[in-house]
Amino acid sequence: MNRKISRRAVLGGLASSSVLLTACGRLDNATPFRQLLALSDRFTLGAERLILANRPLVRELSVAQISAVFPTNGTTKPRGDSYARHLDTGFADWRLRVHGLVERPLSLSLAALRSLPSRTQVTMHSCDEGWSAIGQWHGVQLSRVLALAGLRPGARFVVFHCMDQLEADGNFYYESVDLFDAFHPQTILAYGMNGQPLPVGYGAPLRLRVETQIGYKNAKYLDRIEVVDGLGALGKGRGGWWEDFDHAVWYAGQ
Ligand SMILES: Nc1nc2c(c(=O)[nH]1)N[C@H]1C(S)=C(S)[C@@H](COP(=O)(O)O)O[C@H]1N2
Ligand SMILES: [Mo]
């Protein structure tokens, strides 16, 4: 069988099963249906990892295809004095901390991040709330920063802690990816968008672009990156703000 056709058939089958499952609205955690959903999530993740084992890049588009209007979603400007001070000082005192299961904890200024080899990519962002848009992103590969820090044995997930507290529950935004996504060549820490410094609405001074995942994984307003061996101790233990708050699935691959 042709490899492309079989891959499409697998993905199509999985996609329709998740649509059926997720179309059913809110469910509490104890229902067997919720457990079935979690099982389907794990199965989808496993199948995706098998198919993407040789790490193909997601589609990159041309500059001419960049959307004239790119919506913002979630926080568009973090509340509080500390972010306001960062805005006043042009993020001169902002540092990205990298800590947890690393050999060498880091504290990187924007200038330090900009001095590392950069990557520019035009990609499509898809939000699970039903919109997508094309943008150009400039940044440093997360793999380079993780290589600078050096992972310690036991490292399994990379957690992105953000500077914004969500109005819905007052909790700080956070998200996580596993090492497969963390080391994907198109997973970058972006400090620029469409040829400009990253605007406030889109996550200034630094955000994650993880092109193998949908919208909510792309954490904006980064404060620190933590390398961990499990996600249970963070928030409600589901791996991210959307997962905790709205029962979104941890694996949000596309
Ligand atoms: N810190 C933080 N990151 C976030 C969010 C947020 O509210 N806070 N919203 C997420 C969601 S749901 C989406 S779709 C994208 C939106 O990114 P944009 O505002 O640049 O379009 O950011 C994601 N990252
Ligand atoms: Mo989203």
CSV table of C-alpha atoms and ligand atoms in Angstrom, one decimal:
chain,number,residue,atom,x,y,z
A,1,MET,CA,0.0,0.0,0.0
A,2,ASN,CA,1.1,3.5,-0.8
A,3,ARG,CA,2.6,5.1,2.4
A,4,LYS,CA,0.8,8.4,1.9
A,5,ILE,CA,-2.6,6.8,1.5
A,6,SER,CA,-2.2,4.6,4.5
A,7,ARG,CA,-1.1,7.5,6.6
A,8,ARG,CA,-4.1,9.6,5.5
A,9,ALA,CA,-6.4,6.8,6.2
A,10,VAL,CA,-5.1,6.4,9.7
A,11,LEU,CA,-5.2,10.1,10.5
A,12,GLY,CA,-8.7,10.4,9.0
A,13,GLY,CA,-10.0,7.6,11.1
A,14,LEU,CA,-8.4,9.0,14.2
A,15,ALA,CA,-9.6,12.5,13.5
A,16,SER,CA,-13.2,11.4,13.0
A,17,SER,CA,-13.1,9.4,16.2
A,18,SER,CA,-11.9,12.4,18.2
A,19,VAL,CA,-14.5,14.7,16.6
A,20,LEU,CA,-17.2,12.3,17.7
A,21,LEU,CA,-15.8,12.1,21.2
A,22,THR,CA,-15.1,15.7,21.7
A,23,ALA,CA,-18.4,16.9,20.2
A,24,CYS,CA,-20.2,15.6,23.3
A,25,GLY,CA,-19.4,18.6,25.5
A,26,ARG,CA,-18.4,18.8,29.1
A,27,LEU,CA,-18.1,15.6,31.1
A,28,ASP,CA,-16.8,15.0,34.6
A,29,ASN,CA,-13.6,13.1,35.2
A,30,ALA,CA,-15.2,10.0,36.6
A,31,THR,CA,-17.4,9.1,33.7
A,32,PRO,CA,-16.3,6.0,31.7
A,33,PHE,CA,-16.7,8.2,28.6
A,34,ARG,CA,-14.0,10.6,30.0
A,35,GLN,CA,-11.7,7.6,30.4
A,36,LEU,CA,-12.4,6.5,26.9
A,37,LEU,CA,-11.5,10.0,25.7
A,38,ALA,CA,-8.2,9.8,27.7
A,39,LEU,CA,-7.5,6.4,26.1
A,40,SER,CA,-8.2,7.8,22.6
A,41,ASP,CA,-5.9,10.7,23.4
A,42,ARG,CA,-3.1,8.3,24.3
A,43,PHE,CA,-3.8,6.2,21.2
A,44,THR,CA,-3.7,9.3,19.0
A,45,LEU,CA,-0.4,10.4,20.5
A,46,GLY,CA,1.1,7.0,20.0
A,47,ALA,CA,0.0,6.8,16.4
A,48,GLU,CA,1.2,10.3,15.6
A,49,ARG,CA,4.6,9.5,17.2
A,50,LEU,CA,4.9,6.3,15.0
A,51,ILE,CA,4.0,8.2,11.9
A,52,LEU,CA,6.3,11.2,12.6
A,53,ALA,CA,9.2,9.0,13.8
A,54,ASN,CA,11.5,10.4,11.2
A,55,ARG,CA,10.6,14.0,12.2
A,56,PRO,CA,9.2,15.5,9.0
A,57,LEU,CA,8.7,19.3,9.1
A,58,VAL,CA,5.2,20.7,9.2
A,59,ARG,CA,4.3,22.7,6.1
A,60,GLU,CA,6.0,26.0,5.8
A,61,LEU,CA,4.3,28.7,3.7
A,62,SER,CA,5.4,31.7,1.7
A,63,VAL,CA,5.7,35.3,2.9
A,64,ALA,CA,2.9,36.2,0.4
A,65,GLN,CA,0.5,33.9,2.4
A,66,ILE,CA,0.9,35.7,5.7
A,67,SER,CA,-2.5,36.6,7.0
A,68,ALA,CA,-3.4,40.3,6.9
A,69,VAL,CA,-5.2,39.9,10.2
A,70,PHE,CA,-3.9,37.4,12.8
A,71,PRO,CA,-6.4,37.1,15.7
A,72,THR,CA,-5.1,37.2,19.3
A,73,ASN,CA,-6.6,34.8,21.8
A,74,GLY,CA,-6.5,34.4,25.6
A,75,THR,CA,-4.4,37.1,27.3
A,76,THR,CA,-3.6,40.0,25.1
A,77,LYS,CA,-1.7,42.0,27.8
A,78,PRO,CA,-0.7,40.5,31.2
A,79,ARG,CA,-2.1,42.4,34.2
A,80,GLY,CA,0.0,43.6,37.0
A,81,ASP,CA,2.9,45.9,37.9
A,82,SER,CA,5.7,43.6,37.0
A,83,TYR,CA,4.7,43.2,33.3
A,84,ALA,CA,3.9,47.0,33.1
A,85,ARG,CA,7.5,47.6,34.3
A,86,HIS,CA,8.9,45.3,31.7
A,87,LEU,CA,7.0,47.3,29.1
A,88,ASP,CA,8.3,50.6,30.4
A,89,THR,CA,11.9,49.3,30.2
A,90,GLY,CA,11.6,47.5,26.9
A,91,PHE,CA,12.2,44.1,28.7
A,92,ALA,CA,15.8,45.2,29.5
A,93,ASP,CA,15.6,43.4,32.9
A,94,TRP,CA,13.5,40.5,31.7
A,95,ARG,CA,15.3,37.1,31.9
A,96,LEU,CA,14.2,33.7,30.7
A,97,ARG,CA,15.1,31.2,33.5
A,98,VAL,CA,15.7,27.6,32.5
A,99,HIS,CA,15.7,25.3,35.5
A,100,GLY,CA,14.6,21.9,36.9
A,101,LEU,CA,16.3,18.7,35.6
A,102,VAL,CA,19.1,20.5,33.9
A,103,GLU,CA,22.9,20.4,34.4
A,104,ARG,CA,23.3,24.2,34.1
A,105,PRO,CA,20.4,26.4,35.1
A,106,LEU,CA,20.3,29.5,32.8
A,107,SER,CA,19.1,33.0,33.0
A,108,LEU,CA,19.0,34.5,29.5
A,109,SER,CA,18.3,38.1,28.5
A,110,LEU,CA,16.6,38.9,25.2
A,111,ALA,CA,19.9,40.0,23.8
A,112,ALA,CA,21.5,36.6,24.7
A,113,LEU,CA,18.6,34.8,23.0
A,114,ARG,CA,18.9,37.0,19.9
A,115,SER,CA,22.6,36.2,19.7
A,116,LEU,CA,22.0,32.5,19.3
A,117,PRO,CA,21.5,31.1,15.8
A,118,SER,CA,18.0,32.0,14.7
A,119,ARG,CA,15.2,30.3,12.7
A,120,THR,CA,12.5,32.0,10.7
A,121,GLN,CA,9.4,30.1,9.6
A,122,VAL,CA,6.0,30.9,8.1
A,123,THR,CA,3.4,28.5,9.5
A,124,MET,CA,-0.3,28.2,10.1
A,125,HIS,CA,-1.6,28.5,13.6
A,126,SER,CA,-4.8,26.6,14.4
A,127,CYS,CA,-6.8,27.3,17.6
A,128,ASP,CA,-9.1,24.6,18.7
A,129,GLU,CA,-11.8,27.3,19.1
A,130,GLY,CA,-12.1,27.2,15.4
A,131,TRP,CA,-9.9,29.7,13.6
A,132,SER,CA,-6.5,29.6,12.0
A,133,ALA,CA,-4.1,32.2,10.6
A,134,ILE,CA,-0.7,32.3,9.0
A,135,GLY,CA,2.3,34.2,10.5
A,136,GLN,CA,6.0,34.4,10.2
A,137,TRP,CA,8.0,33.7,13.4
A,138,HIS,CA,11.6,34.5,14.3
A,139,GLY,CA,13.4,32.9,17.2
A,140,VAL,CA,15.8,30.3,18.5
A,141,GLN,CA,15.2,26.6,18.4
A,142,LEU,CA,14.2,25.3,21.9
A,143,SER,CA,16.6,22.4,21.3
A,144,ARG,CA,19.6,24.9,21.3
A,145,VAL,CA,18.5,26.4,24.6
A,146,LEU,CA,18.0,22.9,26.1
A,147,ALA,CA,21.4,21.9,24.8
A,148,LEU,CA,23.0,24.9,26.5
A,149,ALA,CA,21.3,23.9,29.8
A,150,GLY,CA,22.0,20.1,29.4
A,151,LEU,CA,19.2,17.7,30.4
A,152,ARG,CA,19.7,15.6,33.5
A,153,PRO,CA,18.7,11.9,33.7
A,154,GLY,CA,14.9,11.6,34.2
A,155,ALA,CA,14.0,14.6,32.1
A,156,ARG,CA,10.7,13.9,30.2
A,157,PHE,CA,8.7,17.1,29.8
A,158,VAL,CA,9.4,20.8,29.3
A,159,VAL,CA,7.1,23.2,31.1
A,160,PHE,CA,6.5,26.8,30.0
A,161,HIS,CA,5.5,29.1,32.9
A,162,CYS,CA,4.0,32.4,31.7
A,163,MET,CA,3.7,35.9,33.2
A,164,ASP,CA,-0.1,36.2,32.7
A,165,GLN,CA,-2.9,35.2,35.2
A,166,LEU,CA,-6.1,34.2,33.4
A,167,GLU,CA,-9.2,36.1,34.3
A,168,ALA,CA,-11.3,32.9,34.3
A,169,ASP,CA,-9.6,31.4,37.4
A,170,GLY,CA,-6.7,33.7,38.4
A,171,ASN,CA,-4.1,31.0,37.7
A,172,PHE,CA,-0.9,31.6,35.8
A,173,TYR,CA,-0.9,30.2,32.3
A,174,TYR,CA,1.4,27.3,31.8
A,175,GLU,CA,1.8,24.6,29.2
A,176,SER,CA,4.0,21.5,28.6
A,177,VAL,CA,5.4,19.4,25.8
A,178,ASP,CA,7.3,16.2,25.8
A,179,LEU,CA,10.9,15.9,24.6
A,180,PHE,CA,9.7,14.8,21.1
A,181,ASP,CA,8.1,18.1,20.5
A,182,ALA,CA,10.7,20.0,22.5
A,183,PHE,CA,13.5,18.9,20.2
A,184,HIS,CA,11.5,19.2,16.9
A,185,PRO,CA,13.4,21.5,14.6
A,186,GLN,CA,10.5,23.9,14.2
A,187,THR,CA,9.9,24.3,17.9
A,188,ILE,CA,11.2,27.7,18.6
A,189,LEU,CA,11.2,30.4,21.3
A,190,ALA,CA,10.0,33.3,19.2
A,191,TYR,CA,11.0,36.9,19.9
A,192,GLY,CA,9.8,38.2,16.5
A,193,MET,CA,6.7,38.1,14.3
A,194,ASN,CA,6.3,39.2,10.7
A,195,GLY,CA,9.7,40.9,10.7
A,196,GLN,CA,9.0,42.9,13.9
A,197,PRO,CA,9.8,42.4,17.6
A,198,LEU,CA,7.0,40.2,19.0
A,199,PRO,CA,4.1,42.5,19.7
A,200,VAL,CA,2.5,42.5,23.2
A,201,GLY,CA,-0.8,40.9,22.0
A,202,TYR,CA,1.2,37.9,20.6
A,203,GLY,CA,3.3,37.3,23.7
A,204,ALA,CA,6.1,39.8,24.1
A,205,PRO,CA,8.9,39.4,24.8
A,206,LEU,CA,9.1,35.7,24.1
A,207,ARG,CA,6.7,32.9,23.2
A,208,LEU,CA,6.7,29.3,22.3
A,209,ARG,CA,6.0,28.2,18.7
A,210,VAL,CA,5.4,24.5,18.6
A,211,GLU,CA,4.2,23.9,15.1
A,212,THR,CA,3.3,20.2,15.7
A,213,GLN,CA,0.6,21.3,18.2
A,214,ILE,CA,-2.5,23.4,18.1
A,215,GLY,CA,-3.1,26.9,19.6
A,216,TYR,CA,-3.1,26.5,23.3
A,217,LYS,CA,0.3,24.8,23.5
A,218,ASN,CA,1.9,27.9,22.0
A,219,ALA,CA,2.6,29.6,25.4
A,220,LYS,CA,3.0,33.4,25.3
A,221,TYR,CA,4.7,35.8,27.8
A,222,LEU,CA,7.3,33.3,28.8
A,223,ASP,CA,8.7,33.7,32.3
A,224,ARG,CA,10.6,30.5,32.9
A,225,ILE,CA,11.1,27.0,31.4
A,226,GLU,CA,11.2,24.1,33.8
A,227,VAL,CA,12.4,20.6,32.8
A,228,VAL,CA,10.5,17.9,34.8
A,229,ASP,CA,10.1,14.1,35.1
A,230,GLY,CA,6.3,14.3,35.4
A,231,LEU,CA,3.4,16.7,35.2
A,232,GLY,CA,1.4,15.6,38.2
A,233,ALA,CA,2.8,18.3,40.6
A,234,LEU,CA,1.8,21.2,38.4
A,235,GLY,CA,-1.6,22.9,38.6
A,236,LYS,CA,-4.3,20.2,38.6
A,237,GLY,CA,-1.8,17.8,37.1
A,238,ARG,CA,-3.1,17.7,33.6
A,239,GLY,CA,-0.1,19.4,31.9
A,240,GLY,CA,-1.4,22.9,31.1
A,241,TRP,CA,-3.8,25.7,31.9
A,242,TRP,CA,-6.4,24.7,29.2
A,243,GLU,CA,-6.1,21.0,30.3
A,244,ASP,CA,-6.7,22.0,33.9
A,245,PHE,CA,-9.4,24.6,33.3
A,246,ASP,CA,-11.4,23.2,30.3
A,247,HIS,CA,-10.4,19.5,30.2
A,248,ALA,CA,-8.6,20.1,27.0
A,249,VAL,CA,-6.4,17.1,26.0
A,250,TRP,CA,-2.7,17.3,26.9
A,251,TYR,CA,-1.8,16.0,23.5
A,252,ALA,CA,-3.0,18.7,21.2
A,253,GLY,CA,-1.2,17.6,18.0
A,254,GLN,CA,-2.2,18.5,14.5
B,1,LIG,N1,0.5,32.9,28.2
B,1,LIG,C1,-0.5,32.6,27.4
B,1,LIG,N2,-0.3,31.9,26.3
B,1,LIG,C2,-1.3,31.5,25.4
B,1,LIG,C3,-2.6,31.9,25.7
B,1,LIG,C4,-2.9,32.7,26.8
B,1,LIG,O1,-4.0,33.1,27.1
B,1,LIG,N3,-1.8,33.0,27.7
B,1,LIG,N4,-3.6,31.5,24.8
B,1,LIG,C5,-3.3,30.3,23.9
B,1,LIG,C6,-4.3,30.1,22.8
B,1,LIG,S1,-5.7,29.3,23.2
B,1,LIG,C7,-4.0,30.4,21.6
B,1,LIG,S2,-5.0,30.0,20.3
B,1,LIG,C8,-2.7,31.2,21.2
B,1,LIG,C9,-3.1,32.5,20.6
B,1,LIG,O2,-2.0,33.1,20.2
B,1,LIG,P1,-2.1,34.6,19.5
B,1,LIG,O3,-2.8,35.4,20.6
B,1,LIG,O4,-0.7,35.0,19.2
B,1,LIG,O5,-3.0,34.4,18.3
B,1,LIG,O6,-1.9,31.4,22.4
B,1,LIG,C10,-1.9,30.4,23.4
B,1,LIG,N5,-1.0,30.8,24.3
B,2,MO,MO,-6.5,28.5,21.2
